[in-house]
């Protein structure tokens, strides 16, 4: 295995054995995103059992709460094995709190390894490794319902179909809509929606609306939303047992410990994206970390999956939030790893497919999101983005837009990322041309990495065919730019 799949896709067994590869890549201008690649080797039945146990709350097990979550955010046994149809992302299944602590310790060692290997490294983490996924499901359900309620009220006032950042409601109109729901008296509602909570513009956008369910606001305790199935008003925040409250707290504490360690070691933390039924909560928790730790520079990077229909809204909202609150935006843009699984789940369970309808639509979404972030980088020197892509057209698009916007490799605002063992014809020419480029570097014991490797081998079989053509085209482009010097050197 070390001479074949393992040697191709994995850097080594431990922190010491990976150093030669990291040094070798660094010599060619290629950095590392360290990722401890161990995955538990469970049977499909074991995976489904663990998933159902960990994604169902005590209230639901009693039979009184299942219907209150939307279909997308309920646990479904048929899709309990989250590895199905996923070839390029590792998967964690919840066992107990001690196992989450063990995962945290592993991530801490990975951060230490990244800090010891270079002075500008990254370490990748997955939030499903750090806590009970039931919390992510319930929180995602809450965030989605709250956002949908805003858009429903906007539609009632003739503002349907606008982009998220262009949708604004008059505060007086909002108060009237909420009053009709019968949540509270008109006086109470007027006290909730004041200049102190919403600013002085007289209008409210989706960011203002989202801030109302922030854990720091008293208002969140009173909020209800209509249940689309029953028509009844229900509390937005679900009931949690004392133990479930503790599990939520522990998950956030683990995230905080990792972010503090990353700060201490000078390592950037890359929070991986996951399935859409977890992702709203993952993104919101990542934003909370960014608020706290991205003060001077982006230490925490959020991941945006551009195969999602709402990717552009998610990116633009978060960029605007960073502007308003004064922290440093850091993002990784990917196409996404869960397409087949997400499509099948949506079709079988009966909710809208969250994925863009075609490959071309996903490419267009990626370039639209990337262009928006690059425009932000031009005006905001503290913001950064990683273009995590093996796609030749995307690399060309990025190089061209950087040149047009005056974003230079030496500024280290635009990073490129590819997987270890894949697309070296992209990574190494970029690194040698002076661009900040990184390999996603898994490591871990051979037998414990095999579950991950078996899927990675499947992925690579379809990539090899295009390697030689991509190598030739990319070298031609980079040579042209090296000759002209138009991108790699600032004008005098």
Coordinates of C-alpha atoms in Angstrom, one line a residue:
X1 CA 0.0 0.0 0.0
X2 CA 2.8 2.4 0.8
X3 CA 4.1 2.0 -2.8
X4 CA 0.7 2.5 -4.4
X5 CA -2.4 4.3 -3.2
X6 CA -1.1 5.2 0.2
X7 CA 2.2 6.6 -1.2
X8 CA 0.2 8.6 -3.8
X9 CA -2.4 10.2 -1.6
X10 CA -1.0 10.1 2.0
X11 CA 2.1 11.9 3.3
X12 CA 3.1 9.5 6.0
X13 CA 2.0 7.8 9.3
X14 CA 2.8 10.5 11.8
X15 CA 4.2 14.0 12.4
X16 CA 7.8 13.0 11.9
X17 CA 7.4 10.8 8.8
X18 CA 5.5 13.6 6.9
X19 CA 8.3 16.1 7.2
X20 CA 10.4 15.1 4.2
X21 CA 7.4 15.5 1.9
X22 CA 6.4 18.8 3.4
X23 CA 10.0 20.1 3.0
X24 CA 10.1 18.8 -0.6
X25 CA 6.9 20.6 -1.5
X26 CA 8.0 23.7 0.2
X27 CA 11.2 23.8 -1.9
X28 CA 8.9 24.1 -4.9
X29 CA 6.7 26.8 -3.3
X30 CA 3.9 24.5 -2.3
X31 CA 2.6 24.7 1.3
X32 CA 0.5 22.2 3.3
X33 CA -3.0 21.9 4.8
X34 CA -2.6 19.1 7.3
X35 CA -5.4 16.7 7.8
X36 CA -5.2 13.6 10.0
X37 CA -6.8 11.1 7.6
X38 CA -8.0 8.4 9.9
X39 CA -11.5 7.2 9.4
X40 CA -13.4 4.6 11.5
X41 CA -14.0 1.4 9.5
X42 CA -17.7 0.8 10.2
X43 CA -20.1 -1.5 8.4
X44 CA -23.0 0.3 6.7
X45 CA -25.4 -1.1 9.4
X46 CA -23.2 0.1 12.2
X47 CA -22.9 3.6 10.6
X48 CA -26.7 3.8 10.2
X49 CA -27.3 2.7 13.8
X50 CA -24.9 5.3 15.2
X51 CA -26.3 8.1 13.0
X52 CA -29.9 7.4 14.0
X53 CA -29.0 7.4 17.7
X54 CA -26.9 10.5 17.6
X55 CA -29.3 12.6 15.3
X56 CA -32.5 12.0 17.3
X57 CA -33.3 14.1 20.4
X58 CA -34.8 12.8 23.6
X59 CA -38.1 14.7 22.8
X60 CA -38.2 12.9 19.4
X61 CA -37.6 9.5 20.9
X62 CA -40.6 10.2 23.1
X63 CA -42.6 10.7 19.9
X64 CA -43.6 14.3 20.5
X65 CA -41.1 16.2 18.5
X66 CA -40.3 14.5 15.2
X67 CA -42.8 16.3 13.0
X68 CA -41.6 19.8 14.1
X69 CA -38.3 19.6 12.2
X70 CA -38.5 19.9 8.4
X71 CA -37.9 16.8 6.4
X72 CA -34.4 17.9 5.3
X73 CA -33.3 18.2 9.0
X74 CA -34.7 14.9 10.3
X75 CA -32.6 11.8 10.6
X76 CA -33.4 9.2 7.9
X77 CA -32.1 5.6 8.3
X78 CA -31.8 5.1 4.5
X79 CA -29.2 7.9 4.5
X80 CA -27.6 7.1 7.8
X81 CA -24.3 6.0 6.3
X82 CA -23.0 9.4 5.2
X83 CA -20.2 7.8 3.3
X84 CA -22.5 6.6 0.5
X85 CA -21.6 8.3 -2.7
X86 CA -18.9 10.4 -1.1
X87 CA -15.4 9.8 -2.5
X88 CA -13.3 12.8 -1.4
X89 CA -14.3 13.6 2.2
X90 CA -13.8 11.8 5.5
X91 CA -16.8 11.0 7.7
X92 CA -17.1 11.0 11.4
X93 CA -19.9 9.2 13.3
X94 CA -20.8 10.2 16.9
X95 CA -20.1 7.6 19.6
X96 CA -19.9 9.6 22.8
X97 CA -18.4 12.8 24.3
X98 CA -15.2 11.0 25.1
X99 CA -14.7 10.2 21.4
X100 CA -15.3 13.8 20.6
X101 CA -12.6 14.8 23.1
X102 CA -10.3 12.2 21.4
X103 CA -10.9 13.8 18.0
X104 CA -10.2 17.3 19.5
X105 CA -6.8 16.0 20.8
X106 CA -6.1 14.6 17.4
X107 CA -6.8 18.0 15.8
X108 CA -4.6 19.7 18.4
X109 CA -1.7 17.5 17.4
X110 CA -2.4 18.2 13.8
X111 CA -2.3 22.0 14.5
X112 CA 1.0 21.4 16.3
X113 CA 2.4 19.5 13.3
X114 CA 1.3 22.3 10.9
X115 CA 2.9 24.9 13.2
X116 CA 6.1 22.9 13.4
X117 CA 6.3 22.2 9.7
X118 CA 6.1 25.8 8.4
X119 CA 5.3 29.3 9.5
X120 CA 2.3 29.7 7.2
X121 CA 0.5 26.4 7.3
X122 CA -3.2 25.4 7.6
X123 CA -4.9 22.6 9.5
X124 CA -8.3 21.2 8.5
X125 CA -11.1 20.3 11.0
X126 CA -14.7 18.9 10.7
X127 CA -17.3 20.0 13.2
X128 CA -19.1 16.6 13.0
X129 CA -16.0 15.2 14.8
X130 CA -16.5 17.6 17.7
X131 CA -20.0 17.0 18.9
X132 CA -23.4 15.3 18.7
X133 CA -24.8 15.9 15.2
X134 CA -28.4 16.2 16.5
X135 CA -27.4 19.7 17.6
X136 CA -26.2 20.6 14.1
X137 CA -29.5 19.3 12.6
X138 CA -31.7 21.2 15.0
X139 CA -29.7 24.5 14.7
X140 CA -29.7 24.2 10.9
X141 CA -33.5 23.7 11.0
X142 CA -33.9 26.9 13.1
X143 CA -31.6 29.0 10.9
X144 CA -33.4 27.8 7.7
X145 CA -36.9 28.5 9.1
X146 CA -35.9 31.9 10.3
X147 CA -34.4 32.9 7.0
X148 CA -37.4 31.5 5.1
X149 CA -39.8 33.5 7.3
X150 CA -37.9 36.7 6.3
X151 CA -38.3 35.9 2.6
X152 CA -42.0 35.1 3.1
X153 CA -42.6 38.5 4.7
X154 CA -40.6 40.1 1.9
X155 CA -42.7 38.3 -0.7
X156 CA -45.9 39.5 0.9
X157 CA -44.7 43.1 0.4
X158 CA -43.7 42.6 -3.3
X159 CA -40.0 41.8 -2.8
X160 CA -39.8 38.2 -3.9
X161 CA -36.9 37.0 -6.0
X162 CA -34.4 39.6 -5.0
X163 CA -30.8 38.7 -4.1
X164 CA -30.3 38.2 -0.3
X165 CA -28.4 41.4 0.2
X166 CA -30.9 43.4 -1.9
X167 CA -33.9 42.4 0.1
X168 CA -34.9 45.0 2.7
X169 CA -38.0 45.4 4.8
X170 CA -39.3 48.6 6.4
X171 CA -39.2 48.3 10.2
X172 CA -42.8 49.5 10.4
X173 CA -43.8 46.8 7.9
X174 CA -41.9 44.2 9.8
X175 CA -43.6 45.1 13.1
X176 CA -47.0 44.8 11.4
X177 CA -46.2 41.4 10.0
X178 CA -45.0 40.1 13.3
X179 CA -48.0 41.5 15.1
X180 CA -50.4 39.6 12.7
X181 CA -48.6 36.4 13.8
X182 CA -49.9 37.0 17.4
X183 CA -46.5 36.5 19.0
X184 CA -46.8 39.4 21.4
X185 CA -48.5 42.8 22.0
X186 CA -47.7 45.6 19.6
X187 CA -45.9 47.5 22.3
X188 CA -43.6 44.5 23.0
X189 CA -42.9 44.2 19.3
X190 CA -42.0 47.8 18.9
X191 CA -39.6 47.5 21.9
X192 CA -37.9 44.5 20.2
X193 CA -37.4 46.2 16.8
X194 CA -35.7 49.5 17.8
X195 CA -32.8 51.5 16.4
X196 CA -30.6 49.8 19.1
X197 CA -31.3 46.3 17.6
X198 CA -31.6 47.2 13.9
X199 CA -29.7 50.5 13.4
X200 CA -31.1 53.8 12.3
X201 CA -31.8 53.2 8.6
X202 CA -35.5 52.4 9.1
X203 CA -35.0 49.2 7.1
X204 CA -34.0 45.7 8.0
X205 CA -32.1 43.2 5.8
X206 CA -31.4 39.5 6.3
X207 CA -28.3 40.1 8.4
X208 CA -30.3 42.3 10.8
X209 CA -33.0 39.6 10.9
X210 CA -30.5 36.8 11.5
X211 CA -28.9 38.8 14.4
X212 CA -32.3 38.7 16.2
X213 CA -31.8 35.0 17.0
X214 CA -28.3 35.5 18.2
X215 CA -27.7 33.7 21.5
X216 CA -26.7 37.1 23.0
X217 CA -30.2 38.6 22.5
X218 CA -33.1 38.1 24.9
X219 CA -35.5 38.2 22.0
X220 CA -34.5 34.7 20.9
X221 CA -36.3 33.2 23.8
X222 CA -39.6 34.6 22.6
X223 CA -39.4 33.8 18.9
X224 CA -41.9 31.5 17.1
X225 CA -42.4 30.5 13.5
X226 CA -45.4 29.0 11.7
X227 CA -45.2 25.2 11.2
X228 CA -45.8 24.7 7.5
X229 CA -47.5 21.4 8.1
X230 CA -49.9 22.3 10.9
X231 CA -50.2 26.1 10.5
X232 CA -49.6 26.5 14.2
X233 CA -47.0 28.8 15.8
X234 CA -44.2 26.9 17.5
X235 CA -41.1 28.0 19.5
X236 CA -38.2 28.5 17.1
X237 CA -35.7 27.0 19.5
X238 CA -36.4 23.4 20.3
X239 CA -36.5 22.0 23.8
X240 CA -33.2 20.4 24.9
X241 CA -32.6 18.2 27.9
X242 CA -30.0 19.2 30.4
X243 CA -27.6 16.7 28.9
X244 CA -28.2 18.0 25.4
X245 CA -27.5 21.5 26.6
X246 CA -24.2 20.3 28.0
X247 CA -23.3 18.5 24.7
X248 CA -23.9 21.8 22.8
X249 CA -21.7 23.7 25.2
X250 CA -18.9 21.1 25.0
X251 CA -19.0 21.2 21.2
X252 CA -18.4 25.0 21.2
X253 CA -15.8 24.7 23.9
X254 CA -13.8 22.2 21.8
X255 CA -14.0 24.6 18.8
X256 CA -12.7 27.4 21.1
X257 CA -9.8 25.3 22.3
X258 CA -8.8 24.5 18.7
X259 CA -8.9 28.1 17.6
X260 CA -6.8 29.2 20.6
X261 CA -4.2 26.5 19.8
X262 CA -4.1 27.6 16.2
X263 CA -3.6 31.2 17.3
X264 CA -0.7 30.1 19.6
X265 CA 0.9 28.1 16.8
X266 CA 0.4 30.6 14.0
X267 CA -1.7 28.1 12.0
X268 CA -4.8 29.0 10.0
X269 CA -7.8 26.7 10.7
X270 CA -9.8 25.5 7.8
X271 CA -13.4 24.4 8.7
X272 CA -14.6 21.9 6.2
X273 CA -18.0 22.0 4.7
X274 CA -20.4 19.0 5.1
X275 CA -23.9 17.9 4.2
X276 CA -26.5 20.6 3.6
X277 CA -28.6 19.4 6.6
X278 CA -25.6 20.2 8.9
X279 CA -24.1 23.1 7.0
X280 CA -26.2 26.1 8.1
X281 CA -25.2 25.4 11.7
X282 CA -21.6 24.7 10.8
X283 CA -21.3 28.0 8.9
X284 CA -23.0 29.9 11.8
X285 CA -20.6 28.4 14.4
X286 CA -17.7 29.1 12.1
X287 CA -18.8 32.8 11.9
X288 CA -18.9 32.9 15.7
X289 CA -15.2 31.8 15.7
X290 CA -14.3 34.3 13.0
X291 CA -15.9 37.1 15.0
X292 CA -13.7 36.2 18.0
X293 CA -10.4 35.2 16.3
X294 CA -10.2 37.0 12.9
X295 CA -9.5 40.3 14.5
X296 CA -6.1 41.2 13.0
X297 CA -6.0 38.6 10.2
X298 CA -8.1 35.6 8.9
X299 CA -7.2 32.8 11.3
X300 CA -10.5 30.9 10.7
X301 CA -11.5 30.0 7.1
X302 CA -15.1 29.1 6.3
X303 CA -15.8 26.8 3.4
X304 CA -18.4 27.6 0.7
X305 CA -19.8 24.8 -1.6
X306 CA -20.5 26.4 -5.0
X307 CA -22.6 23.5 -6.2
X308 CA -25.3 24.8 -3.8
X309 CA -28.0 27.0 -5.2
X310 CA -27.7 29.5 -2.3
X311 CA -23.9 29.7 -2.5
X312 CA -23.8 33.3 -3.8
X313 CA -26.2 34.5 -1.1
X314 CA -24.1 32.8 1.6
X315 CA -20.9 34.3 0.4
X316 CA -22.3 37.9 -0.1
X317 CA -24.0 37.9 3.3
X318 CA -20.9 36.8 5.2
X319 CA -18.6 39.3 3.4
X320 CA -21.1 42.0 4.3
X321 CA -21.2 40.8 7.9
X322 CA -17.4 40.9 8.2
X323 CA -17.5 44.5 6.8
X324 CA -20.1 45.7 9.3
X325 CA -18.5 44.0 12.3
X326 CA -14.9 44.8 11.4
X327 CA -13.4 41.3 11.4
X328 CA -11.3 39.7 8.7
X329 CA -13.1 37.6 6.1
X330 CA -11.4 34.2 5.2
X331 CA -12.9 31.7 2.8
X332 CA -12.2 28.5 0.9
X333 CA -14.3 28.0 -2.2
X334 CA -15.0 24.4 -3.3
X335 CA -17.4 22.9 -5.8
X336 CA -18.6 20.3 -3.2
X337 CA -18.2 16.7 -2.3
X338 CA -21.7 15.4 -1.6
X339 CA -23.6 15.9 -4.8
X340 CA -24.8 12.4 -5.6
X341 CA -25.8 11.8 -2.0
X342 CA -27.6 15.1 -1.6
X343 CA -29.6 14.7 -4.9
X344 CA -30.8 11.2 -4.0
X345 CA -31.7 12.2 -0.4
X346 CA -33.8 15.2 -1.6
X347 CA -35.6 13.2 -4.2
X348 CA -36.4 10.2 -1.9
X349 CA -37.4 12.2 1.2
X350 CA -39.2 14.9 -0.7
X351 CA -37.6 18.4 -0.4
X352 CA -36.1 20.7 -3.0
X353 CA -32.8 19.6 -4.4
X354 CA -30.2 22.0 -3.0
X355 CA -27.7 21.4 -5.8
X356 CA -27.4 23.4 -9.0
X357 CA -29.0 21.6 -11.9
X358 CA -26.0 21.2 -14.1
X359 CA -22.2 21.1 -14.0
X360 CA -22.1 24.3 -16.1
X361 CA -24.4 26.0 -13.5
X362 CA -22.0 25.0 -10.7
X363 CA -19.0 26.4 -12.7
X364 CA -20.9 29.6 -13.2
X365 CA -21.7 29.8 -9.5
X366 CA -18.1 29.1 -8.5
X367 CA -16.8 31.9 -10.8
X368 CA -19.6 34.3 -9.6
X369 CA -18.7 33.7 -5.9
X370 CA -15.0 33.9 -6.6
X371 CA -15.3 37.1 -8.6
X372 CA -17.3 38.7 -5.8
X373 CA -14.6 37.8 -3.2
X374 CA -11.8 38.9 -5.5
X375 CA -13.5 42.3 -5.8
X376 CA -13.7 42.5 -2.0
X377 CA -9.9 41.6 -1.8
X378 CA -9.1 44.5 -4.1
X379 CA -10.6 47.0 -1.5
X380 CA -9.8 45.0 1.7
X381 CA -6.2 43.9 2.1
X382 CA -7.0 41.8 5.2
X383 CA -9.5 39.5 3.5
X384 CA -8.2 36.3 2.0
X385 CA -9.6 33.4 -0.2
X386 CA -8.4 29.9 -1.1
X387 CA -9.3 28.8 -4.6
X388 CA -9.6 25.1 -3.9
X389 CA -10.0 23.6 -7.3
X390 CA -8.6 21.1 -9.8
X391 CA -10.5 22.8 -12.6
X392 CA -8.3 24.2 -15.4
X393 CA -10.8 26.9 -16.4
X394 CA -11.2 28.1 -12.8
X395 CA -7.4 28.5 -12.5
X396 CA -7.3 30.5 -15.7
X397 CA -10.3 32.6 -14.6
X398 CA -8.6 33.4 -11.3
X399 CA -5.2 34.3 -12.8
X400 CA -7.0 36.6 -15.3
X401 CA -9.1 38.4 -12.7
X402 CA -6.1 38.8 -10.4
X403 CA -4.3 40.5 -13.2
X404 CA -7.2 42.8 -14.0
X405 CA -7.8 43.7 -10.4
X406 CA -4.1 44.2 -9.5
X407 CA -4.0 41.4 -7.0
X408 CA -0.4 40.2 -6.8
X409 CA 1.0 36.8 -5.6
X410 CA 3.3 38.6 -3.2
X411 CA 0.3 40.1 -1.4
X412 CA -0.7 36.6 -0.3
X413 CA -4.4 37.3 -0.4
X414 CA -5.3 34.6 -3.0
X415 CA -4.3 31.1 -2.2
X416 CA -4.7 28.0 -4.4
X417 CA -5.4 24.5 -3.0
X418 CA -5.3 21.0 -4.5
X419 CA -5.3 17.5 -3.0
X420 CA -2.1 15.6 -2.4
X421 CA -1.4 13.2 -5.2
X422 CA -3.7 15.0 -7.7
X423 CA -3.2 17.8 -10.1
X424 CA 0.5 18.4 -9.5
X425 CA 0.5 19.9 -13.0
X426 CA -1.5 22.8 -11.5
X427 CA 0.1 23.1 -8.0
X428 CA 3.8 23.1 -8.8
X429 CA 3.8 25.5 -11.7
X430 CA 1.8 27.9 -9.6
X431 CA 4.1 27.5 -6.6
X432 CA 7.2 28.0 -8.8
X433 CA 5.7 31.1 -10.3
X434 CA 5.4 32.7 -6.8
X435 CA 1.7 32.0 -6.0
X436 CA 0.7 30.9 -2.5
X437 CA -0.4 27.3 -3.3
X438 CA -1.2 24.5 -0.8
X439 CA -1.7 20.7 -0.9
X440 CA -4.4 19.2 1.2
X441 CA -2.1 16.7 3.0
X442 CA -3.7 13.7 4.8
X443 CA -1.5 11.6 7.1
X444 CA -2.0 8.6 9.5
X445 CA -1.3 4.9 9.9
X446 CA -1.8 2.8 6.8
X447 CA -4.5 0.5 8.1
X448 CA -6.5 3.3 9.6
X449 CA -6.4 5.5 6.5
X450 CA -7.6 2.6 4.2
X451 CA -11.3 3.5 4.4
X452 CA -10.5 7.1 3.2
X453 CA -8.0 5.8 0.5
X454 CA -10.5 3.3 -1.1
X455 CA -12.7 6.2 -2.0
X456 CA -9.9 8.5 -3.1
X457 CA -8.7 5.8 -5.5
X458 CA -12.1 5.8 -7.2
X459 CA -12.0 9.6 -7.5
X460 CA -8.6 9.7 -9.1
X461 CA -9.5 7.2 -11.8
X462 CA -11.6 9.8 -13.6
X463 CA -9.0 12.6 -13.2
X464 CA -6.0 10.9 -14.7
X465 CA -7.3 11.1 -18.3
X466 CA -7.1 14.9 -18.4
X467 CA -3.8 15.4 -16.7
X468 CA -1.5 15.7 -19.7
X469 CA -3.8 18.2 -21.5
X470 CA -4.1 20.3 -18.4
X471 CA -0.3 20.2 -17.8
X472 CA 0.4 21.5 -21.3
X473 CA -2.2 24.3 -21.2
X474 CA -1.3 25.5 -17.7
X475 CA 2.4 25.6 -18.5
X476 CA 1.7 27.7 -21.6
X477 CA -0.4 30.2 -19.6
X478 CA 2.1 30.5 -16.8
X479 CA 5.1 30.9 -19.2
X480 CA 3.3 33.7 -21.0
X481 CA 2.7 35.5 -17.7
X482 CA 6.2 35.0 -16.6
X483 CA 7.5 36.4 -19.9
X484 CA 5.3 39.5 -19.6
X485 CA 5.8 40.0 -15.9
X486 CA 2.4 41.6 -15.9
X487 CA 1.1 39.6 -12.9
X488 CA 4.0 38.6 -10.8
X489 CA 5.6 42.1 -10.2
X490 CA 4.1 45.3 -9.0
X491 CA 4.5 48.2 -11.4
X492 CA 7.3 50.6 -10.3

